[in-house]
XYZ file of C-alpha atoms in Angstrom:
690
model
C 0.000 0.000 0.000
C 2.828 2.364 0.917
C 4.515 1.657 -2.419
C 1.353 2.532 -4.339
C 0.910 5.719 -2.311
C 4.492 6.729 -3.037
C 4.010 6.140 -6.759
C 0.881 8.255 -6.716
C 2.704 11.060 -4.932
C 5.603 10.896 -7.408
C 3.269 11.146 -10.402
C 1.294 14.013 -8.852
C 4.557 15.874 -8.165
C 5.716 15.329 -11.744
C 2.369 16.583 -13.121
C 2.646 19.680 -10.917
C 6.134 20.412 -12.306
C 5.110 19.899 -15.942
C 3.891 22.923 -17.861
C 0.606 22.482 -19.707
C 0.901 23.129 -23.426
C 0.563 21.271 -26.712
C 4.085 19.897 -26.498
C 3.469 18.261 -23.112
C -0.120 17.103 -23.756
C 1.064 13.632 -24.781
C 3.215 13.236 -21.646
C 0.473 14.541 -19.322
C -2.064 12.170 -20.827
C 0.261 9.231 -20.130
C 0.785 10.395 -16.518
C -2.976 10.730 -15.991
C -3.532 7.188 -17.253
C -0.861 5.833 -14.866
C -2.376 7.814 -11.989
C -5.868 6.456 -12.690
C -4.539 2.874 -12.691
C -2.724 3.338 -9.393
C -5.765 4.892 -7.745
C -7.904 1.994 -8.931
C -5.421 -0.429 -7.347
C -5.518 1.593 -4.149
C -9.319 1.639 -4.001
C -9.870 -2.004 -4.944
C -10.603 -3.969 -1.748
C -8.128 -6.744 -0.997
C -8.945 -10.227 0.268
C -6.504 -10.027 3.165
C -8.023 -9.699 6.620
C -9.996 -6.767 7.809
C -13.154 -7.862 5.998
C -15.977 -5.444 5.508
C -16.704 -1.783 5.559
C -16.694 -1.528 9.294
C -19.222 -0.872 12.020
C -22.035 1.489 11.106
C -21.437 1.516 7.362
C -23.463 -1.571 6.444
C -26.713 0.374 5.945
C -29.356 -1.417 3.901
C -30.647 0.661 1.028
C -34.342 1.340 1.505
C -37.030 3.663 0.244
C -37.383 5.058 -3.252
C -34.066 6.917 -3.386
C -30.946 7.484 -1.314
C -29.363 10.861 -0.506
C -26.017 11.210 1.271
C -24.680 14.069 3.396
C -20.970 14.611 2.741
C -18.805 17.300 4.246
C -16.013 18.208 6.602
C -16.484 17.653 10.335
C -18.698 20.038 12.283
C -20.450 21.734 9.348
C -23.965 20.794 10.511
C -24.711 17.477 8.775
C -26.197 15.855 11.883
C -28.293 18.918 12.657
C -29.638 18.872 9.130
C -30.495 15.150 9.390
C -32.338 15.740 12.668
C -34.365 18.631 11.243
C -35.322 16.875 7.996
C -36.063 13.360 9.246
C -36.613 13.550 12.991
C -33.928 10.863 13.438
C -31.547 11.407 16.347
C -27.936 11.938 15.378
C -25.683 13.213 18.147
C -24.863 16.907 17.815
C -21.994 18.650 19.596
C -19.712 21.650 19.175
C -16.604 19.535 18.539
C -15.417 17.687 15.445
C -15.953 13.974 14.669
C -19.138 13.741 16.742
C -20.592 11.329 14.175
C -18.420 8.226 13.777
C -20.885 5.912 12.014
C -23.409 6.195 9.209
C -26.765 7.348 10.619
C -29.791 6.744 8.338
C -33.068 8.633 8.337
C -36.155 8.782 6.132
C -37.785 11.827 4.517
C -41.420 11.538 3.424
C -41.841 14.029 0.597
C -44.562 14.118 -2.065
C -45.414 10.493 -1.393
C -41.819 9.288 -1.761
C -39.645 7.685 0.898
C -36.170 9.180 0.591
C -33.392 7.638 2.673
C -31.021 10.291 4.037
C -27.573 9.216 5.281
C -25.526 11.242 7.748
C -21.966 10.216 6.916
C -18.977 10.923 9.200
C -16.990 14.006 8.322
C -14.181 13.493 5.844
C -10.769 15.116 5.895
C -8.239 15.971 3.230
C -6.733 12.732 1.924
C -9.935 10.761 2.490
C -9.655 9.135 -0.941
C -6.349 7.655 0.198
C -7.908 6.102 3.303
C -7.360 8.794 5.919
C -10.006 9.088 8.635
C -12.128 6.200 7.296
C -12.519 8.337 4.199
C -12.653 5.381 1.815
C -15.598 3.919 3.715
C -17.431 7.251 3.735
C -16.914 7.914 0.019
C -17.723 4.325 -0.981
C -21.089 4.738 0.764
C -21.574 8.052 -1.042
C -21.139 6.190 -4.357
C -24.396 4.325 -3.687
C -26.429 7.541 -3.354
C -28.759 8.884 -6.025
C -27.974 12.457 -4.982
C -25.084 13.784 -2.899
C -25.503 16.796 -0.604
C -22.146 18.425 0.035
C -22.662 20.406 3.238
C -20.416 23.482 3.388
C -19.712 26.035 6.084
C -20.890 29.468 4.933
C -17.727 31.026 6.354
C -15.442 29.203 3.867
C -17.640 27.421 1.313
C -15.402 27.660 -1.758
C -12.340 26.235 0.016
C -14.290 23.263 1.388
C -16.028 22.737 -1.953
C -12.774 22.379 -3.891
C -11.241 20.004 -1.348
C -14.295 17.730 -1.193
C -14.648 17.681 -4.975
C -11.028 16.598 -5.223
C -11.603 13.740 -2.782
C -14.756 12.534 -4.560
C -13.172 12.879 -8.010
C -10.271 10.740 -6.811
C -12.751 8.012 -5.879
C -14.390 8.003 -9.301
C -17.441 10.161 -8.501
C -18.239 12.779 -11.132
C -20.505 15.513 -9.773
C -23.173 17.122 -11.958
C -21.616 15.740 -15.097
C -22.874 13.524 -17.874
C -20.904 10.547 -19.223
C -18.425 11.587 -21.942
C -19.964 11.582 -25.404
C -17.345 9.331 -26.909
C -17.263 5.727 -28.015
C -14.536 3.271 -27.008
C -14.700 -0.278 -28.347
C -12.014 -2.931 -28.078
C -11.349 -5.187 -31.040
C -9.101 -8.116 -31.869
C -6.936 -6.471 -34.516
C -6.507 -3.352 -36.605
C -4.642 -1.110 -34.175
C -5.987 2.103 -32.676
C -8.546 3.779 -34.919
C -9.200 7.395 -33.858
C -12.029 9.434 -35.415
C -13.738 12.667 -34.430
C -16.640 14.745 -35.697
C -15.278 17.963 -34.187
C -11.975 19.780 -33.936
C -9.932 18.438 -31.003
C -7.730 20.661 -28.889
C -6.835 18.136 -26.174
C -6.481 14.723 -27.814
C -4.640 13.495 -30.860
C -3.831 10.025 -32.167
C -0.481 9.791 -30.366
C -1.998 10.765 -27.003
C -4.819 8.250 -27.453
C -2.305 5.502 -28.309
C -0.203 6.354 -25.251
C -3.213 6.211 -22.903
C -4.415 2.925 -24.412
C -0.948 1.372 -24.220
C -0.845 2.113 -20.492
C -3.913 -0.160 -20.197
C -2.292 -2.710 -22.544
C -4.892 -1.984 -25.203
C -3.466 -2.060 -28.702
C -6.596 -2.580 -30.831
C -9.617 -0.340 -30.345
C -11.954 2.130 -32.040
C -12.169 5.566 -30.416
C -14.795 7.999 -31.713
C -15.271 11.517 -30.317
C -18.373 13.637 -30.731
C -17.081 16.621 -28.798
C -13.783 18.177 -27.744
C -12.901 15.541 -25.125
C -9.938 15.608 -22.753
C -7.536 12.888 -21.682
C -9.477 12.585 -18.407
C -12.681 11.866 -20.323
C -11.032 9.069 -22.305
C -9.521 7.581 -19.138
C -12.925 7.640 -17.422
C -14.472 5.683 -20.296
C -11.649 3.137 -20.366
C -11.800 2.661 -16.598
C -15.559 2.127 -16.743
C -15.945 2.494 -12.964
C -16.958 6.145 -12.857
C -20.376 7.145 -11.615
C -22.124 10.388 -12.522
C -24.135 11.676 -9.599
C -26.229 14.839 -9.210
C -24.939 17.028 -6.400
C -26.324 19.939 -4.391
C -23.948 22.229 -2.503
C -25.769 22.972 0.767
C -24.286 26.108 2.320
C -25.132 25.889 6.019
C -24.934 28.528 8.773
C -25.972 31.419 6.522
C -27.037 33.250 9.681
C -23.331 33.964 10.230
C -22.716 35.849 6.954
C -23.903 39.167 5.518
C -26.717 39.639 3.017
C -24.211 40.680 0.347
C -22.326 37.403 0.744
C -25.607 35.481 0.684
C -26.629 37.113 -2.599
C -23.359 36.019 -4.180
C -23.839 32.413 -3.022
C -27.427 32.357 -4.250
C -26.296 33.058 -7.829
C -23.931 30.063 -7.990
C -25.138 26.913 -9.797
C -26.257 23.868 -7.784
C -26.134 25.858 -4.514
C -28.794 25.953 -1.790
C -28.159 28.257 1.192
C -29.763 27.163 4.500
C -29.497 27.435 8.230
C -30.192 24.020 9.729
C -30.171 25.297 13.294
C -32.712 28.063 12.579
C -34.585 25.958 9.971
C -34.138 28.539 7.228
C -34.917 27.446 3.635
C -35.316 23.748 4.459
C -38.423 23.634 2.235
C -36.352 25.000 -0.638
C -33.728 22.320 -0.026
C -36.358 19.554 -0.080
C -37.759 20.881 -3.354
C -34.258 20.953 -4.862
C -33.584 17.380 -3.714
C -36.812 16.258 -5.385
C -35.826 18.048 -8.589
C -32.367 16.449 -8.689
C -33.720 12.961 -7.893
C -35.970 13.228 -10.984
C -38.622 10.827 -9.701
C -42.046 10.049 -11.129
C -45.122 9.423 -8.961
C -47.581 6.833 -10.280
C -50.801 6.045 -8.433
C -52.566 2.693 -8.141
C -56.160 2.660 -9.311
C -58.753 0.256 -7.890
C -60.901 -1.174 -10.649
C -63.904 1.043 -11.334
C -62.803 3.681 -8.801
C -60.721 6.831 -8.838
C -56.923 6.595 -8.426
C -55.623 6.344 -4.867
C -53.523 9.488 -4.440
C -52.410 8.606 -0.919
C -49.838 5.917 -1.728
C -48.060 6.449 -5.076
C -45.571 4.099 -6.681
C -42.289 5.928 -7.233
C -40.121 5.170 -10.263
C -37.153 6.894 -11.830
C -37.877 9.042 -14.864
C -35.292 6.911 -16.691
C -37.337 3.774 -15.955
C -40.967 4.613 -16.497
C -42.303 1.795 -18.668
C -45.256 -0.365 -17.657
C -42.819 -3.184 -16.839
C -40.849 -0.978 -14.433
C -44.119 0.155 -12.921
C -45.278 -3.421 -12.286
C -41.879 -4.479 -10.915
C -42.014 -1.712 -8.318
C -45.310 -3.130 -7.033
C -44.214 -6.781 -6.992
C -41.755 -8.774 -9.072
C -44.284 -11.585 -9.593
C -46.645 -9.102 -11.192
C -44.334 -8.811 -14.193
C -44.435 -12.579 -14.714
C -48.261 -12.613 -14.635
C -48.624 -9.506 -16.775
C -50.746 -9.810 -19.940
C -51.571 -6.293 -21.017
C -52.344 -2.818 -19.735
C -55.241 -0.506 -20.515
C -54.156 3.097 -20.974
C -56.208 6.280 -21.026
C -54.917 9.735 -21.870
C -53.094 11.850 -24.431
C -50.343 9.290 -25.065
C -52.678 6.856 -26.851
C -55.010 7.066 -29.839
C -57.822 5.014 -28.319
C -59.294 5.326 -24.829
C -58.591 2.828 -23.423
C -55.796 1.251 -25.466
C -54.152 -2.083 -24.774
C -50.360 -1.851 -24.480
C -47.504 -4.149 -23.561
C -44.712 -4.049 -21.018
C -42.461 -1.695 -22.965
C -45.067 1.050 -23.289
C -44.092 4.272 -21.575
C -47.008 5.884 -19.720
C -46.435 9.051 -21.747
C -44.075 9.892 -24.606
C -43.971 13.553 -23.694
C -41.135 15.058 -21.684
C -42.326 15.649 -18.141
C -44.351 12.531 -17.357
C -47.922 13.072 -16.185
C -49.138 11.413 -13.041
C -50.498 7.970 -13.856
C -52.462 5.238 -12.143
C -52.473 1.458 -12.510
C -54.725 -1.370 -11.428
C -53.783 -5.073 -11.179
C -56.780 -7.116 -12.240
C -57.430 -10.727 -11.291
C -56.657 -11.799 -14.864
C -53.127 -10.471 -14.605
C -53.840 -7.420 -16.737
C -53.307 -3.813 -15.710
C -55.231 -0.584 -16.156
C -53.321 2.677 -16.566
C -55.208 5.904 -16.119
C -53.295 8.819 -17.664
C -55.487 11.832 -17.251
C -52.685 14.358 -17.633
C -52.818 15.478 -14.031
C -52.987 14.408 -10.431
C -53.561 15.691 -6.910
C -50.687 16.439 -4.605
C -51.246 14.467 -1.391
C -49.818 17.233 0.789
C -51.784 20.206 -0.475
C -54.749 18.702 -2.281
C -54.057 21.073 -5.177
C -54.286 19.900 -8.748
C -51.037 19.432 -10.657
C -50.948 21.093 -14.086
C -50.589 17.843 -15.993
C -46.860 17.310 -15.517
C -44.709 15.712 -12.890
C -44.887 17.709 -9.685
C -41.519 18.919 -8.493
C -39.946 19.050 -11.960
C -40.017 22.228 -14.047
C -42.234 22.200 -17.086
C -40.587 22.804 -20.466
C -40.656 26.443 -21.451
C -42.326 25.443 -24.708
C -44.333 22.293 -25.369
C -44.322 21.853 -29.156
C -47.501 20.299 -30.423
C -45.543 17.610 -32.245
C -44.754 16.078 -28.846
C -48.434 15.597 -28.050
C -50.135 13.942 -31.031
C -53.878 14.139 -30.643
C -54.595 11.285 -33.023
C -56.899 13.466 -35.109
C -56.435 14.455 -38.710
C -56.412 18.171 -39.598
C -59.911 19.475 -40.309
C -60.869 19.725 -43.983
C -61.111 23.153 -45.614
C -64.280 24.992 -44.679
C -65.102 25.892 -48.217
C -64.406 24.742 -51.747
C -63.904 26.565 -54.981
C -66.634 26.922 -57.547
C -67.209 24.152 -60.005
C -66.262 26.506 -62.801
C -62.586 26.136 -63.645
C -60.315 29.164 -63.404
C -58.070 29.897 -66.347
C -54.410 30.826 -66.133
C -55.336 34.321 -67.257
C -56.817 35.032 -63.805
C -55.118 37.872 -61.981
C -52.129 37.018 -59.813
C -49.519 39.481 -58.499
C -47.068 38.708 -61.290
C -49.694 38.643 -64.062
C -48.521 40.606 -67.098
C -44.954 40.956 -65.796
C -43.344 37.507 -65.874
C -44.475 34.034 -66.917
C -45.458 31.334 -64.470
C -42.349 29.378 -65.508
C -40.045 32.291 -64.711
C -41.868 32.939 -61.463
C -41.562 29.278 -60.501
C -37.813 29.510 -61.044
C -36.940 32.781 -59.312
C -39.668 33.268 -56.696
C -38.299 30.424 -54.496
C -34.815 31.975 -54.740
C -36.027 35.409 -53.651
C -38.197 33.877 -50.932
C -35.237 31.826 -49.715
C -33.111 34.918 -49.038
C -35.973 36.876 -47.492
C -37.037 34.070 -45.168
C -33.551 32.745 -44.363
C -32.208 36.299 -44.017
C -34.957 37.099 -41.535
C -34.056 34.037 -39.509
C -30.387 34.984 -39.623
C -31.172 38.448 -38.295
C -33.251 37.221 -35.358
C -30.933 34.277 -34.625
C -28.459 36.557 -32.838
C -31.037 38.584 -30.943
C -30.446 38.041 -27.248
C -34.157 37.546 -26.333
C -34.270 34.607 -28.763
C -31.314 32.789 -27.222
C -33.812 30.808 -25.143
C -35.229 29.230 -28.309
C -31.947 28.042 -29.823
C -31.211 24.340 -30.217
C -27.477 25.095 -29.900
C -25.598 27.915 -28.241
C -23.824 30.556 -30.284
C -20.469 29.381 -28.940
C -21.233 25.802 -29.993
C -22.144 27.021 -33.481
C -18.864 28.908 -33.853
C -16.744 26.030 -32.555
C -18.313 23.102 -34.380
C -19.136 24.467 -37.834
C -16.349 23.864 -40.323
C -17.220 26.642 -42.785
C -17.708 30.396 -42.410
C -20.895 32.315 -43.156
C -19.445 34.166 -46.228
C -18.398 30.814 -47.710
C -21.907 29.469 -47.108
C -23.467 32.470 -48.860
C -21.175 32.032 -51.883
C -21.930 28.313 -52.025
C -25.708 28.856 -51.934
C -25.551 31.537 -54.656
C -23.535 29.240 -56.911
C -25.970 26.385 -56.429
C -28.993 28.600 -57.080
C -27.429 29.960 -60.251
C -26.917 26.452 -61.630
C -30.394 25.383 -60.517
C -32.049 28.425 -62.129
C -30.453 27.691 -65.491
C -31.452 24.018 -65.425
C -34.978 24.838 -64.161
C -35.606 27.287 -67.000
C -34.457 24.674 -69.521
C -36.769 22.045 -68.002
C -39.723 24.444 -68.010
C -39.136 25.288 -71.660
C -38.978 21.594 -72.561
C -42.150 20.630 -70.654
C -44.295 23.719 -71.374
C -46.042 24.944 -74.525
C -46.713 28.686 -74.682
C -49.303 28.243 -77.428
C -51.629 26.275 -75.152
C -53.919 28.009 -72.665
C -53.461 26.270 -69.318
C -56.609 25.793 -67.258
C -56.287 25.786 -63.506
C -58.135 22.797 -61.969
C -60.467 23.171 -58.972
C -58.834 23.953 -55.644
C -59.564 20.434 -54.349
C -57.605 18.952 -57.255
C -54.755 21.375 -56.640
C -54.594 20.332 -52.993
C -54.505 16.703 -54.087
C -51.688 17.530 -56.538
C -49.856 19.280 -53.726
C -50.000 16.129 -51.582
C -48.889 13.899 -54.450
C -45.975 16.228 -55.202
C -44.976 16.257 -51.522
C -44.964 12.442 -51.374
C -43.023 12.131 -54.643
C -40.410 14.695 -53.566
C -40.091 13.050 -50.151
C -39.557 9.626 -51.765
C -36.993 10.920 -54.242
C -34.991 12.910 -51.698
C -35.047 10.111 -49.111
C -33.473 7.485 -51.355
C -30.978 9.865 -53.015
C -30.047 11.340 -49.644
C -29.627 7.925 -48.054
C -27.491 6.648 -50.952
C -25.221 9.680 -50.658
C -24.545 8.661 -47.077
C -23.954 5.003 -47.921
C -21.702 5.629 -50.939
C -18.360 6.761 -49.548
C -17.292 8.444 -52.771
C -20.489 10.504 -53.050
C -20.409 11.428 -49.389
C -16.751 12.434 -49.371
C -16.822 14.493 -52.571
C -20.421 15.789 -52.663
C -22.701 15.420 -49.641
C -20.068 16.129 -46.972
C -20.182 19.793 -48.019
C -23.648 20.128 -46.519
C -22.526 18.415 -43.284
C -19.746 20.914 -42.729
C -22.528 22.811 -40.972
C -22.733 20.519 -37.975
C -24.894 23.162 -36.328
C -27.311 24.093 -39.129
C -28.730 27.582 -39.594
C -31.267 29.050 -41.997
C -29.001 30.522 -44.704
C -27.120 27.223 -44.895
C -30.259 25.201 -45.696
C -29.220 24.960 -49.375
C -25.485 24.937 -48.793
C -24.784 21.900 -50.976
C -22.469 20.827 -53.709
C -24.015 22.075 -57.014
C -24.345 18.484 -58.214
C -26.273 17.577 -55.067
C -28.559 20.551 -55.632
C -29.332 19.264 -59.121
C -29.941 15.693 -57.957
C -31.961 16.407 -54.835
C -33.781 19.684 -55.435
C -33.937 20.404 -59.172
C -34.461 16.870 -60.444
C -36.654 15.963 -57.465
C -38.792 19.050 -58.053
C -39.104 18.290 -61.771
C -40.220 14.704 -61.101
C -42.783 15.786 -58.497
C -44.051 18.483 -60.905
C -44.513 15.975 -63.746
C -45.945 13.099 -61.692
C -48.481 15.254 -59.842
C -49.702 16.890 -63.070
C -49.817 20.362 -61.532
C -49.728 23.497 -63.653
C -46.743 25.888 -63.641
C -48.847 28.343 -61.635
C -49.555 25.742 -58.968
C -45.865 24.794 -59.060
C -44.936 28.358 -58.065
C -46.721 27.922 -54.756
C -45.472 24.369 -54.276
C -41.798 25.250 -54.817
C -42.102 28.310 -52.568
C -43.698 26.153 -49.878
C -40.911 23.550 -50.202
C -38.264 26.274 -49.840
C -39.920 27.701 -46.714
C -40.095 24.216 -45.185
C -36.447 23.472 -46.008
C -35.250 26.759 -44.494
C -37.348 26.194 -41.376
C -35.888 22.692 -40.926
C -32.392 24.225 -40.750
C -33.182 27.411 -38.791
C -31.764 26.146 -35.461
C -34.611 27.716 -33.471
C -37.572 26.105 -31.739
C -39.991 29.014 -31.810
C -43.455 28.901 -30.233
C -46.409 28.865 -32.609
C -44.233 27.851 -35.555
C -46.695 26.269 -37.968
C -44.108 23.971 -39.561
C -42.989 22.579 -36.215
C -46.581 22.033 -35.129
C -47.841 20.389 -38.322
C -44.835 18.302 -39.324
C -42.941 15.773 -37.240
C -40.095 16.182 -39.725
C -39.118 19.570 -38.346
C -36.166 21.572 -37.050
C -35.348 19.244 -34.143
C -35.888 16.117 -36.252
C -33.377 17.237 -38.879
C -30.988 18.541 -36.216
C -30.645 14.944 -34.978
C -29.486 13.960 -38.473
C -26.794 16.660 -38.461
C -25.572 15.811 -34.962
C -25.365 12.017 -35.361
C -22.806 11.791 -38.123
C -21.815 8.177 -38.631
C -25.235 6.896 -37.559
C -27.792 6.482 -40.291
C -31.010 8.087 -39.169
C -33.550 10.739 -40.150
C -32.864 10.929 -43.884
C -36.387 12.078 -44.721
C -36.838 15.597 -46.035
C -38.438 18.017 -46.460
C -42.002 17.140 -45.436
C -42.756 13.777 -43.848
C -40.866 10.997 -42.050
C -42.755 8.130 -43.682
C -39.772 6.382 -45.286
C -37.696 6.670 -42.123
C -40.403 4.831 -40.206
C -40.965 2.186 -42.892
C -37.281 1.397 -43.475
C -36.100 1.599 -39.859
C -34.048 4.785 -40.059
C -36.326 6.806 -37.775
C -34.604 8.265 -34.699
C -37.121 9.640 -32.169
C -36.011 12.491 -29.979
C -36.803 14.210 -26.750
C -36.740 18.009 -26.722
C -35.556 19.236 -23.330
C -34.770 22.657 -21.913
C -31.133 23.454 -21.186
C -30.305 25.052 -17.847
C -28.384 27.858 -19.550
C -31.353 28.569 -21.854
C -32.621 27.129 -25.101
C -33.487 23.583 -26.041
C -31.670 20.383 -26.892
C -32.908 17.549 -29.110
C -31.764 14.312 -27.485
C -32.021 10.959 -29.306
C -34.106 8.400 -27.432
C -32.014 5.407 -28.473
C -28.389 4.669 -29.300
């Protein structure tokens, strides 16, 4: 043990002496890998003597979730446990009053939350000092960690405790690194990345892998990862735990200091002794636990709101629901009956894998176990809080509602209403007045109107994209856009103009070939035109899906043609038609010509169709999730749907464009997503499967 500790100290000293720059990045990455291996050896329990975690640490996990109190001695952990749970934990004015793990239970919103008062840790706890390894190993089993800090010196304590927990493989308020590491039998180290890397290169990756005696592996990065991120993935023993920094004894600081602390992320100022802001702390714990309350429903009666079943929001299928009631219930399960907005029929029979609601923010639900082994789920979009008796607004109590709930998340199962009126039976001729009548032909208008509309609509989006009030509607931050995109805005503008010039020339030629100026074109009834619109949309969707998909599958076409469009990893409106000119001809010009011919529409109808297609294409690339956007509400193939396609390079999903997602669903390339609000503002489209 002493030898391992000495090696760790030597490596830490060498890292402290080494300057951090590009020239030393390779060497530092190797040292970090060695350090991680030594710490794993130090933390791995041995089979020699001693046996067990020690008295007071063998606490059985109970309740719906576990929360641990971690902090230095004499910061008020025991006082906080006593106030929140009513459990007695000895309190005194000297350090190390608590020497064992004291459990308590919080009853909050129908959930039983186990709260652990852990002994105070000291600097060097990760190396075994002061029973620190036992304390931190218990903290690893918690769903949420409360780091209790003294308001007199919160930042100093925070940094020291974070260092101890990080050394034991606990990552606080972080998500697992978005990189893929897969061992293989041969082929060496294959390193790929979809973004520019400032921390890792092939040599550094090889050095880290060689330290773990890994010589054949595929490493794929989807963000600018560090050497620590790669080591965490290789180690595979890291846990990512939500954490709340509880600043205690705020009665001993000034209001100015309290205002500063209140602005920091993940902080909750309290005074356990005076019981200040304990309700706010409980609400924050509930938010970080991310639990879902589901109520049992006696057959033929209203749901029982007194005793809910608590499940994690990550495990909210019918099977998870039944397992929480009794494990034998899953074996006897036949089907469930579901009511509510998540199903088309009321009730609807579903299986084990059905989620009670597909929308983000799960509504309160209820279930009944029948004698036949079936279940009844009642999803009425709302529930009653047991404590207050007040009605919840249809979403999980204790979790913030999304700032915007796009209608595409909540399909109603109804088709759009038909038009309220029809045109006259008498056909309208092409000589009817339209704004361009007598100035330009329908063919010319069909060629240049979409181009003009493109720059007006996309230019408007580009102007509002950088308005500060609209930052809360962005799918990606401005910094992320600047860092990830591989082409500048002026280059995008030049590329779009070149493509549109080529397309305009070809479109005019096609119109001249397919049109006859000596024939008077008769406009069909409006109902027929709507039908032609739908046919043209389906034809264009089919053409663009298969051409688009083949461009991804054919390496030559992707490398030399389609990759130009994917240089905009973060799409924006003006870049909607930033393609290779040949791709513009294949996808847009030829696809538009085929849809025009197959649908049988007139050139005048085609003007409106091509303008509509351009508006839809620009909207799909705008990068904003605006409220009341008609395209996002009417079409599932929308901004967020296509953003998934741009973000998941290398995975083959969401090829459909520009209108529907029919072919994606039929051919198995459909990637569903969950639109969630980011803490810093805006939204994020997250894929729902790997």
